[in-house]
Coordinates of C-alpha atoms in Angstrom, one line a residue:
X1 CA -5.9 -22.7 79.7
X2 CA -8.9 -21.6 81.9
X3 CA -8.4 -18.3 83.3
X4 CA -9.1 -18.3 87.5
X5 CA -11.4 -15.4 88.5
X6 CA -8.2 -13.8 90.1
X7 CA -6.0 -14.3 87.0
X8 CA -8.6 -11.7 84.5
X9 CA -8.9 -9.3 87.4
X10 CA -5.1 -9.1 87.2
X11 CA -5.7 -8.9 83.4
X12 CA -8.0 -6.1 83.7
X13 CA -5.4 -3.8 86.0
X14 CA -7.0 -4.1 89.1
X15 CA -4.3 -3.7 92.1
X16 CA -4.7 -4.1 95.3
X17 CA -3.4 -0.9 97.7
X18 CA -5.0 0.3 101.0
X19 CA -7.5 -2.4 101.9
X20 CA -5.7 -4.7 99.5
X21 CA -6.7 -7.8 98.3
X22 CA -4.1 -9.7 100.6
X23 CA -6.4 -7.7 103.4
X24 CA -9.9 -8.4 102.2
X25 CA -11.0 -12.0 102.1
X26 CA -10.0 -14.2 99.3
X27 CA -12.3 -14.4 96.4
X28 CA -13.0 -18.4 97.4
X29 CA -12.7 -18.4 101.4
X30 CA -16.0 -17.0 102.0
X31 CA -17.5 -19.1 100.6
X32 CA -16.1 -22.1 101.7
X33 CA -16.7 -20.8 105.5
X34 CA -20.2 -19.8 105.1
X35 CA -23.7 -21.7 105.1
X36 CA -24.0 -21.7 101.3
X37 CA -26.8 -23.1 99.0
X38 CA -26.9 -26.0 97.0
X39 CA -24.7 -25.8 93.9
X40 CA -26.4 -27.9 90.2
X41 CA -25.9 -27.0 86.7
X42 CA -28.9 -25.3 85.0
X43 CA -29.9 -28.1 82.7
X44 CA -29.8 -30.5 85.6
X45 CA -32.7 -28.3 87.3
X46 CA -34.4 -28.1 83.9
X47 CA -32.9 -24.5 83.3
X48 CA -31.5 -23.4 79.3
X49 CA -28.0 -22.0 79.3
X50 CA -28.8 -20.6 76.3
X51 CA -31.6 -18.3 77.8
X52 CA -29.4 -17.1 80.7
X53 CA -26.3 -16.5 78.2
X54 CA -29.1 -14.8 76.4
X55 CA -29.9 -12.6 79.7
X56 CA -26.0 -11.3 79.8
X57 CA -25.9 -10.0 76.5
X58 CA -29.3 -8.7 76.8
X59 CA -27.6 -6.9 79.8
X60 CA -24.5 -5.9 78.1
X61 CA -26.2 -3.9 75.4
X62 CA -29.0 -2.3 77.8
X63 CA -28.4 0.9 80.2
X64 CA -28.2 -1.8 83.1
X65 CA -25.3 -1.7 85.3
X66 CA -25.2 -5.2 87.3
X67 CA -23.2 -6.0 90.2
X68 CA -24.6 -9.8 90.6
X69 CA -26.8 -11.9 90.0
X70 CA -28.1 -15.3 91.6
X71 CA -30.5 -17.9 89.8
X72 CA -31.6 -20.6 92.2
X73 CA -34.0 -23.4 90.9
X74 CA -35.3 -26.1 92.8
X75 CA -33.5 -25.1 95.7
X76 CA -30.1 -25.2 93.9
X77 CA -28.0 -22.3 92.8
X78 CA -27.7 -23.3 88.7
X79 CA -26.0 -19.3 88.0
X80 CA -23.9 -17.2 89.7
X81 CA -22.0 -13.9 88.7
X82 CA -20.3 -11.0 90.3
X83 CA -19.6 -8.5 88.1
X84 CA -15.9 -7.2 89.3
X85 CA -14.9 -5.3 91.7
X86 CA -17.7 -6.8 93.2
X87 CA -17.5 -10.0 94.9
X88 CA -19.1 -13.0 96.3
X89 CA -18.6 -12.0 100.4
X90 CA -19.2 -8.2 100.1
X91 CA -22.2 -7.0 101.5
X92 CA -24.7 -4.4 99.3
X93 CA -26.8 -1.8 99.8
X94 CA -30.2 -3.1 99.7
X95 CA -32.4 0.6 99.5
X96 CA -35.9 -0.5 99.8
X97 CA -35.5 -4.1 100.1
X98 CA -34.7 -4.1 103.4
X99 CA -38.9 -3.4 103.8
X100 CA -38.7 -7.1 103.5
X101 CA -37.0 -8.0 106.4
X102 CA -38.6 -5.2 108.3
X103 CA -41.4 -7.0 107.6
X104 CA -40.3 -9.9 108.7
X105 CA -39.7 -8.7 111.8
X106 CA -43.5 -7.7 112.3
X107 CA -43.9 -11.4 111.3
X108 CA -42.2 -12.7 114.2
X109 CA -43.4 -10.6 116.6
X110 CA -46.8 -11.4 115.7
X111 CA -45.8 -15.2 116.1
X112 CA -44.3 -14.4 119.4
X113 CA -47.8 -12.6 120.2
X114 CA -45.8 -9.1 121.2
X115 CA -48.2 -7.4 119.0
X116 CA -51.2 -8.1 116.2
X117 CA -51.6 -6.4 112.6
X118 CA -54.9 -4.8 114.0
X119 CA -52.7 -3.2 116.8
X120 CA -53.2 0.8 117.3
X121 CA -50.1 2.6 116.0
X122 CA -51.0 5.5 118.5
X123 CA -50.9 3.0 120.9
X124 CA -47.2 2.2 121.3
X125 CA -45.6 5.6 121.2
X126 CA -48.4 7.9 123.7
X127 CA -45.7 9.9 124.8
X128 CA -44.9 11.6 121.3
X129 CA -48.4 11.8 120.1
X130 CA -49.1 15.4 119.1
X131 CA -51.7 17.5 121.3
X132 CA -54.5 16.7 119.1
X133 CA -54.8 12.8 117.9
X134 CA -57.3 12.9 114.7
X135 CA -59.7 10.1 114.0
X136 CA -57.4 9.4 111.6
X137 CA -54.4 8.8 113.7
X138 CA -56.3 7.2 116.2
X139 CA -57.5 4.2 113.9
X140 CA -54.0 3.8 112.1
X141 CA -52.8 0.4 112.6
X142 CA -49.7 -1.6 112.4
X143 CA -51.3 -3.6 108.9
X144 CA -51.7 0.0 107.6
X145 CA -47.8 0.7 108.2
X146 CA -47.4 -3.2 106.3
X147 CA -49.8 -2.1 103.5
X148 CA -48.3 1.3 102.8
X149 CA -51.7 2.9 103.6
X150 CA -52.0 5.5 106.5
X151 CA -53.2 7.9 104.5
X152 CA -50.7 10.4 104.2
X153 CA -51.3 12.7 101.1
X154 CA -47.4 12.7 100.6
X155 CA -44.5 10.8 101.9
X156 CA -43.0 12.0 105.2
X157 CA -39.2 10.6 104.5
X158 CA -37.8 13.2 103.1
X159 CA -38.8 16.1 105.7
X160 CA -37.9 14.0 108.5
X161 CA -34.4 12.1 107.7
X162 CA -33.4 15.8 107.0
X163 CA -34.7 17.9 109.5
X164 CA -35.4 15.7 113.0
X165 CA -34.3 13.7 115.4
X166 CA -37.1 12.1 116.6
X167 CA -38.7 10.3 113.7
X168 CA -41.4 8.7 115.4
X169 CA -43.1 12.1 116.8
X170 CA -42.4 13.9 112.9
X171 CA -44.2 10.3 112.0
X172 CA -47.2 11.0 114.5
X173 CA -47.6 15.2 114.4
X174 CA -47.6 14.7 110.0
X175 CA -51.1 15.3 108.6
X176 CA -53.4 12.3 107.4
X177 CA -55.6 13.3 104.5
X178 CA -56.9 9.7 103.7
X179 CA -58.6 7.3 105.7
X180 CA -56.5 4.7 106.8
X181 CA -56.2 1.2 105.0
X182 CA -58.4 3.3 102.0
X183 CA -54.9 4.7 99.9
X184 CA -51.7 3.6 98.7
X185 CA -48.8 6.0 99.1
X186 CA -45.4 4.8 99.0
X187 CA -44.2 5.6 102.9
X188 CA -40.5 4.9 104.1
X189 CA -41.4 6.3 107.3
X190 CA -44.4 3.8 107.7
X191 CA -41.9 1.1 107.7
X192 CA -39.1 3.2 110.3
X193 CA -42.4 2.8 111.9
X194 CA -42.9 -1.2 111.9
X195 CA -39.2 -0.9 112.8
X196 CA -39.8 1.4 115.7
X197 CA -42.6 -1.1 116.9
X198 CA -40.9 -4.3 117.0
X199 CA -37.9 -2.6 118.6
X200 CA -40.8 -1.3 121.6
X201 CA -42.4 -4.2 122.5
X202 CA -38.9 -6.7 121.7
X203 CA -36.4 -4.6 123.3
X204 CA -33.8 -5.0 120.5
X205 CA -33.2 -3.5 117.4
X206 CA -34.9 -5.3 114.3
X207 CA -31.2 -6.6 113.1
X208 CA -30.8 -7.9 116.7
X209 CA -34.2 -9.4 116.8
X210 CA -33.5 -11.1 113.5
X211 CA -30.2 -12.9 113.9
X212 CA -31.3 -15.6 116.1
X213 CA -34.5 -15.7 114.4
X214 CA -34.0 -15.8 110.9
X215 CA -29.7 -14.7 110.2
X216 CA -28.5 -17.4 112.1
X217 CA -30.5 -20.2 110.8
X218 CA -29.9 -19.1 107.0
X219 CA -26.3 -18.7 107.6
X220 CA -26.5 -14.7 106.7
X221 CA -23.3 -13.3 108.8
X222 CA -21.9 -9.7 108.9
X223 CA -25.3 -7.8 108.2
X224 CA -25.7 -4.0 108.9
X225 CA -28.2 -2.1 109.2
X226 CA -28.6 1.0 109.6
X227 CA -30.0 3.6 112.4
X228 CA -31.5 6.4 113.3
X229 CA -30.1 9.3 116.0
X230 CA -33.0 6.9 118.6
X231 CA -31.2 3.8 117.7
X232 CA -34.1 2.6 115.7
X233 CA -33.1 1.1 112.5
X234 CA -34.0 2.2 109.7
X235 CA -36.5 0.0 108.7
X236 CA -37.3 1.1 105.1
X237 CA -33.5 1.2 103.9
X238 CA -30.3 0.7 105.3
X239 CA -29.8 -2.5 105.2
X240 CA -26.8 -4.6 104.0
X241 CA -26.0 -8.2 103.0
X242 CA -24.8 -10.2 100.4
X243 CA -26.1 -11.7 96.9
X244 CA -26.7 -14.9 98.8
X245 CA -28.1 -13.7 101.5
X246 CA -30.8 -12.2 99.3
X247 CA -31.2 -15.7 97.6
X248 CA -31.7 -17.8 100.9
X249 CA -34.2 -15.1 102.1
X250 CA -36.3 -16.0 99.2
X251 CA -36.0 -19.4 99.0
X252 CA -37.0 -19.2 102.8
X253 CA -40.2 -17.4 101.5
X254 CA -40.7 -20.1 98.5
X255 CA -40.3 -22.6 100.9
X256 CA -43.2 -21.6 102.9
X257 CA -41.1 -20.6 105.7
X258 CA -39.1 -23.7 106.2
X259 CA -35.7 -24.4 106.0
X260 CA -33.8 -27.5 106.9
X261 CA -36.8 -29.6 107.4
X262 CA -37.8 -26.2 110.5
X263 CA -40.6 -23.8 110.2
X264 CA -38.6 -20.8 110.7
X265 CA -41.6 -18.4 109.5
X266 CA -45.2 -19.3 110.4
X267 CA -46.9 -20.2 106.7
X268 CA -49.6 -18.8 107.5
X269 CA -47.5 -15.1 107.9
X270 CA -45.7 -16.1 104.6
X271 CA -48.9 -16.4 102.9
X272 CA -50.5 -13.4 104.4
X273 CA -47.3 -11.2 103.6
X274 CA -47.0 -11.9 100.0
X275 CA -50.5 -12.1 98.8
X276 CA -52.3 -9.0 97.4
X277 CA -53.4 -6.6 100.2
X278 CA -54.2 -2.7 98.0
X279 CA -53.9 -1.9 94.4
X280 CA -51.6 1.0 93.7
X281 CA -52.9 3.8 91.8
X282 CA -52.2 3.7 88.0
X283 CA -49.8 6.5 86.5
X284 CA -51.7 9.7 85.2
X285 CA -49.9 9.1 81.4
X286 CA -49.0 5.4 81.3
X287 CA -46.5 4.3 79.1
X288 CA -47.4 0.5 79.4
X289 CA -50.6 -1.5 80.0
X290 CA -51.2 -1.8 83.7
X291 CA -51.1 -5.9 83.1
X292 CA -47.1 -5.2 81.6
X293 CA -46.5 -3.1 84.6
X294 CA -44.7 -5.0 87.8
X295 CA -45.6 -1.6 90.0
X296 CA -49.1 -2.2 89.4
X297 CA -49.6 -5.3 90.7
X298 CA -50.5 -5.4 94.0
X299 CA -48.9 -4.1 97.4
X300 CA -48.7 -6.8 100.1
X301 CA -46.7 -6.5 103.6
X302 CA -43.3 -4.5 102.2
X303 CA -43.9 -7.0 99.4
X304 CA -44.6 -6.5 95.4
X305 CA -46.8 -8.5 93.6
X306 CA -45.3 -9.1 89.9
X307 CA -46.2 -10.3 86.7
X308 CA -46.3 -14.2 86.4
X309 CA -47.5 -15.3 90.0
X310 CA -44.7 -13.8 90.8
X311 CA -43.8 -11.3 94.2
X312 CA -40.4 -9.2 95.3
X313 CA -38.6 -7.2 97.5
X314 CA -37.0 -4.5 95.9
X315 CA -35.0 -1.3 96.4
X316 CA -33.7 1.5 94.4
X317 CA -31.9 1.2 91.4
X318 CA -32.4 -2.1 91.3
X319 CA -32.2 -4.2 93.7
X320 CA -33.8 -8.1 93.7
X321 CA -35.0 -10.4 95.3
X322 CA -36.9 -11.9 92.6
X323 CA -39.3 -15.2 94.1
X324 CA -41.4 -17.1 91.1
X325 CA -43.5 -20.2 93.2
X326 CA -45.0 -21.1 89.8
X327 CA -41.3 -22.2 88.3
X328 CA -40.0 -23.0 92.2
X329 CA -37.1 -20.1 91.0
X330 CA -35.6 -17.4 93.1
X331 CA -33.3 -14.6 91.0
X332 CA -31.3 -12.5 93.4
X333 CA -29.7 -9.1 91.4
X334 CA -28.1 -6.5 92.6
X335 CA -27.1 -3.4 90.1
X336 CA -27.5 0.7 89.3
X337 CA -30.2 1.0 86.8
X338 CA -32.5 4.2 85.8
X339 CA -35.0 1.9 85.2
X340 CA -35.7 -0.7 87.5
X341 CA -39.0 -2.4 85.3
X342 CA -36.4 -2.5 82.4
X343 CA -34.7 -5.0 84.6
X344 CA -37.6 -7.3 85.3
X345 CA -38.3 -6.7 81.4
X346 CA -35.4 -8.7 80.8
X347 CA -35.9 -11.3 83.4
X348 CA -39.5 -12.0 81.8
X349 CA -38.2 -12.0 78.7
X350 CA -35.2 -14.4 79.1
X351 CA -34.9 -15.8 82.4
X352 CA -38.3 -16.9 82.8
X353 CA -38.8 -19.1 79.3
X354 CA -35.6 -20.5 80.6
X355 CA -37.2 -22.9 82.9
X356 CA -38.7 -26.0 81.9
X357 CA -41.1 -28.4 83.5
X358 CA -38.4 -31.0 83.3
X359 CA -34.8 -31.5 84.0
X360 CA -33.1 -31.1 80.2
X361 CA -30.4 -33.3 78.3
X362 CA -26.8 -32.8 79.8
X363 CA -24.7 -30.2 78.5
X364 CA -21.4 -30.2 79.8
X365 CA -20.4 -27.6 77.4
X366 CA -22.8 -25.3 78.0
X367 CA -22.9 -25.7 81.3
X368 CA -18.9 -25.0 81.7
X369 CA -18.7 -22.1 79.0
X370 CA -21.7 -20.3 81.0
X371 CA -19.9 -20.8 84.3
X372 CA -16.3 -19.6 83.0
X373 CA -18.5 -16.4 81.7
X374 CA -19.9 -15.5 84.6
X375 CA -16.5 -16.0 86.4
X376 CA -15.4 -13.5 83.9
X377 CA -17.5 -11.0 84.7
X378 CA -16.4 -7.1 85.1
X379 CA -17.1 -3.5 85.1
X380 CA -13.7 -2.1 83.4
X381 CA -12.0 1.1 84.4
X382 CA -12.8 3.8 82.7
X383 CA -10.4 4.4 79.7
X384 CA -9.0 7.7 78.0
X385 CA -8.6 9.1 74.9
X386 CA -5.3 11.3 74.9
X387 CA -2.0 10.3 77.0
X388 CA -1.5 13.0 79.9
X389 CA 0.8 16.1 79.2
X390 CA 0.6 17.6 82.4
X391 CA 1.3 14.7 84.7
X392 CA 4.9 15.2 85.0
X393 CA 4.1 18.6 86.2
X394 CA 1.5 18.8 88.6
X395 CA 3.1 15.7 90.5
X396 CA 3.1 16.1 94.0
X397 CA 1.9 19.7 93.7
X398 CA -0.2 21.5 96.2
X399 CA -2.9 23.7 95.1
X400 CA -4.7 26.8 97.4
X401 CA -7.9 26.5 97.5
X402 CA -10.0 29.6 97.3
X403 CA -12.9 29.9 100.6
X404 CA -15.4 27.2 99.4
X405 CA -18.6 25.8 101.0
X406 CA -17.3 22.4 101.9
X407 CA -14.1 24.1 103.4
X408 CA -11.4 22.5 101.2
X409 CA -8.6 23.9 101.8
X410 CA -6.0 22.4 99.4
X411 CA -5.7 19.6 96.8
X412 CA -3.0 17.7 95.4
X413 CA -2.0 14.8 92.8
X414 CA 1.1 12.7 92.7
X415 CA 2.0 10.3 90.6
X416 CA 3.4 6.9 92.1
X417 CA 5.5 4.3 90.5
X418 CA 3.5 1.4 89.0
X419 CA 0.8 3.6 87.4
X420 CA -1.2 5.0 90.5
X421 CA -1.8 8.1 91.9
X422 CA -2.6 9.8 95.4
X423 CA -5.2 12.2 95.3
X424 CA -5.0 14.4 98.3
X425 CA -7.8 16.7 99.5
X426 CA -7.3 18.9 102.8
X427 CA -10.7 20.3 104.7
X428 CA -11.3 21.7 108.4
X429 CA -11.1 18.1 109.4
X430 CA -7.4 17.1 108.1
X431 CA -6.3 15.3 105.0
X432 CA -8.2 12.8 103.2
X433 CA -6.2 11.0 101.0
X434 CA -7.4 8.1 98.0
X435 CA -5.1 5.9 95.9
X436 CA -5.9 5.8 92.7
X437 CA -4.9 3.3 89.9
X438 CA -4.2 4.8 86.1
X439 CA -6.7 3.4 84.2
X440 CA -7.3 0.3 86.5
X441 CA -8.9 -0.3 89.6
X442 CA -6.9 0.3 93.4
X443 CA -8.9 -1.2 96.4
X444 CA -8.6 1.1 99.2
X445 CA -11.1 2.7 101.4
X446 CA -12.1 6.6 101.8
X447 CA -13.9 8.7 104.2
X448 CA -15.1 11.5 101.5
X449 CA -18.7 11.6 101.6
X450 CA -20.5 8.7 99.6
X451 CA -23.4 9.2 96.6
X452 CA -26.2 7.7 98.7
X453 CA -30.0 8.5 98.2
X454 CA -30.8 8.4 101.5
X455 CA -28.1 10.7 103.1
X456 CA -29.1 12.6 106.3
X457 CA -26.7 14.0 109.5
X458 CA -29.8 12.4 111.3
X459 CA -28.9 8.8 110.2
X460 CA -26.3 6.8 111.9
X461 CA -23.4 5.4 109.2
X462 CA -20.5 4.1 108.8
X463 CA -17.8 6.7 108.1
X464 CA -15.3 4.8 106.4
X465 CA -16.4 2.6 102.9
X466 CA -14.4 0.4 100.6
X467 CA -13.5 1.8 97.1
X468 CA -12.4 0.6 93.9
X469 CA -10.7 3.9 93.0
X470 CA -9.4 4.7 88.9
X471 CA -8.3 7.6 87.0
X472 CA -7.8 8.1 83.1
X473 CA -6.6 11.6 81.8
X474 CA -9.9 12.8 79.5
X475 CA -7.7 15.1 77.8
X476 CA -4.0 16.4 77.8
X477 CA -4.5 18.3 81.2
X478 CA -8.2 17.0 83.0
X479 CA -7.8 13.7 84.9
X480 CA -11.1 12.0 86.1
X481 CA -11.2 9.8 89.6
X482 CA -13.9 7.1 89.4
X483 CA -14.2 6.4 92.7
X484 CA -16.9 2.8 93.0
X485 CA -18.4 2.2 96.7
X486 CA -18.6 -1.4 95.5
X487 CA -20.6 -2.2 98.9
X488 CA -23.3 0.4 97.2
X489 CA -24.9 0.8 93.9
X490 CA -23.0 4.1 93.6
X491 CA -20.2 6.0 92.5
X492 CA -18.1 9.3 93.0
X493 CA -16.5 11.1 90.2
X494 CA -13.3 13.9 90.9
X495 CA -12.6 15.9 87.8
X496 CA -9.4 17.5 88.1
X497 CA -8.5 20.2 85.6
X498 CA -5.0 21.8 85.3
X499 CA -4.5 25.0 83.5
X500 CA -1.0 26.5 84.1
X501 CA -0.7 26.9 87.8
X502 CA -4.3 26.7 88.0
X503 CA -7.2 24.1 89.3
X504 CA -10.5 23.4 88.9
X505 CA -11.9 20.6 91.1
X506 CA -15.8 19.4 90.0
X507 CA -17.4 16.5 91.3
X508 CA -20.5 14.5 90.2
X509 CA -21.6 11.1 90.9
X510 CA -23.5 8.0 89.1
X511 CA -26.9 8.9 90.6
X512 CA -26.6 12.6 88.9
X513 CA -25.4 10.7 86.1
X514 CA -28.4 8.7 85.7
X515 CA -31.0 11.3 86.1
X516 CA -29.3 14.7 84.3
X517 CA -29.3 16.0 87.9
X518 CA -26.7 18.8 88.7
X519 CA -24.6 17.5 91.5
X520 CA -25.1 20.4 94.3
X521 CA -21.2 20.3 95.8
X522 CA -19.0 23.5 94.4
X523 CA -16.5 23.7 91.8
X524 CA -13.6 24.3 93.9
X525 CA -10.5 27.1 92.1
X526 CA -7.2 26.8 93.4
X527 CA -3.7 28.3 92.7
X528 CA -0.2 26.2 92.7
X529 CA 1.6 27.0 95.9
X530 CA 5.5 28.0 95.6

């Protein structure tokens, strides 16, 4: 019998409390209701099976954590995965490869003649240039914000999403070492910056700008972006939408800028936005040959030049949108990897011989067994070793905590019939309370603070984000929370350890994880009350 996508999630454990699946959409109405691509089988668009089945074990035995994954060919969408809990309509964090749409933005704009690539940064924002404009400053233009190539000697992110409000004047007051146009530096703040521009001479935000422009026509519904304590978006990050989403933009961009039989994009800006623009400089001690190395490339306008004839968007730890003109291919992916080349490795290596010239022989059986496996996809709960000793006892609970940093003032975790918990943590803002499945996944939503890489009081977010939240006793008295953000790459870990009427509370998260990094919250002691 073939098992439904619903029917092995119930397999694996997951539940649905909080948010619940009865309250989230059902896993085959979005897509029924939305402007969807094309749907063939890979051998009918001249595609192997074989290579991509080849491509998810290669996955399952590398370091890679995917969430999805979206191979369109000839237009038509030939494989499609979501690796559980995440799902076909939920949005992801896109990092860095929202720089695409940000340039896109600029693109339209241009179109619209609001403002040309040779335009004077300095000349849109007077008011928050510093006292003294350098030469430097002065000759800055909007296809040096494009390029990545102001001429700072470092990066101004990190100073100014953590310490001011006003971006744009931290943006304008930062020293330029380099002559403009001369230097690559990687430069978030250069796209806030094409962000901040397109908002000035538009009047809307860059998401607003976009959605009759480019959302709309595409079908992309629900995006978020975003924004900064101005009401600029972010430009460089912070922007959210689905696997699909990320396919149809880059069939948009094979396409040449039509869709539907409409120019939606100017060719001429597609061509100028993904062709090679400034070399980036080659690591001091390479561990590749530049040619094998798809950061070495070529920069274009928020674009990458790859191997192959090949360009992307990207963002942190892996995120895709993969578009190949010499095979007419786009590969969407969206996953958590400490090494994002190792990703496109495996694309090279196995998705890209997949492709043929011509349509191949039908293979019904193929085809099927490759779709039922990637409707089978899933990242498991994490399992234990040991059966709990101490869960009887510290049920329901609460634990003093001693004066902390974050202000938590008590803890607690009770057991609930059907094999879930509640974790409960008290701070100077009230109770904040998570459901947690034993060893299987709860949906449900939290407002503790999310693992993010961009994280900054000085950024507008959401407060609220979904969860898939599990918990597996390590050993007879520590119980570890898994708490996945599965609208990010990212997640939260709680390690609960019980020692008599004692507590110790850790935490840690999946980008510590990934790097060795200590995770900077406290370890938080408490005493059972009563």
């Amino acid at each position: 019998m073939q098992t439904t996508r619903r029917q092995f999630i119930q397999q694996l454990g997951l539940a649905g409390i909080g948010l619940g699946l009865s309250a989230a959409l059902p896993f085959d109405s979005w897509g029924k209701s939305a402007v969807r691509l094309p749907r063939s089988t890979p051998e009918a668009q001249g595609v192997d099976s074989a290579n991509i089945n080849a491509f998810l074990d290669a996955i399952a035995q590398s370091k890679h954590e995917f969430h999805s994954m979206m191979l369109v060919r000839h237009g038509q969408v030939v494989a499609e995965g979501w690796w559980a809990p995440y799902r076909a309509e939920l949005k992801h964090t896109m990092y860095s490869m929202s720089k695409s749409f940000t340039s896109t933005a600029v693109g339209f704009a241009v179109n619209e003649g609001k403002l040309k690539t040779s335009d004077r940064v300095i000349s849109f924002y007077p008011e928050y240039a510093p006292a003294t404009v350098s030469d430097y400053l002065a000759k800055m233009t909007v296809k040096d914000l494009l390029t990545m190539s102001v001429g700072h000697g470092v990066d101004p992110t990190g100073q100014s999403i953590r310490d001011e409000a006003n971006w744009i004047k931290t943006f304008l007051a930062f020293p330029i070492q380099n002559d403009p146009g001369s230097t690559f530096l990687y430069n978030s703040m250069a796209t806030y910056m094409c962000s901040a521009i397109v908002q000035k001479v538009t009047g809307q935000k860059i998401i607003d700008y976009l959605r009759p422009r480019l959302f709309e026509p595409l079908g992309i519904e629900g995006a978020d972006w975003e924004e900064d304590m101005l009401g600029i978006n972010t430009g460089g990050w912070g922007l959210r939408v689905r696997t699909e989403d990320m396919a149809k933009f880059g069939q948009l961009y094979l396409q040449k800028g039509k869709w539907n039989g409409k120019q939606i994009i100017p060719a001429a800006w597609v061509e100028e936005a993904t062709t090679f623009k400034i070399q980036q400089p080659s690591p001091a001690k390479p561990t590749r040959p530049n040619e094998k190395n798809d950061w070495l490339q070529g920069y274009c306008y928020q674009f990458w030049r790859c191997q192959h004839n090949a360009y992307r968007g990207d963002g942190a730890y892996g995120q895709y949108t993969i578009v190949m003109p010499d095979q007419d291919a786009v590969l969407a992916i969206t996953s958590e990897t400490p090494d994002m080349q190792g990703i496109l490795d495996l694309v090279w290596e196995h998705i890209l011989p997949a492709m043929k010239q011509q349509a191949l022989p039908a293979n019904a059986a193929s085809a099927s067994a490759l779709k039922q496996r990637m409707a089978a996809l899933a990242l498991l709960p994490p399992k234990g070793n040991v059966k709990p000793s101490e869960a009887v006892k510290v049920s329901g609970k609460a634990f003093a905590v001693e004066t902390n940093s974050m202000n938590v003032q008590q803890i607690s975790l009770t057991y609930r019939e059907g094999g879930t918990y509640q974790f409960m943590l008290k701070d100077a803002t009230g109770e904040h309370k998570v459901e947690v499945g034993l060893e299987k996944w709860v949906f449900g939503q939290t407002d503790l603070p999310r693992p993010n890489l961009v994280a900054s009081q000085k950024i507008k977010t959401e407060k609220i984000a979904k969860i898939a939240a599990s918990g597996t006793w390590k050993d007879a008295n520590t119980f570890e929370i898994t708490l996945r953000y599965y609208e990010s790459p990212h997640r939260n870990y709680i390690i609960c350890h019980f020692e008599g009427d004692g507590l110790t509370v850790s935490f840690d998260n999946s980008i510590n994880r990934m790097s060795g990094a200590k995770d900077k919250r406290p370890v938080l002691q408490g005493k059972a009350l009563g």
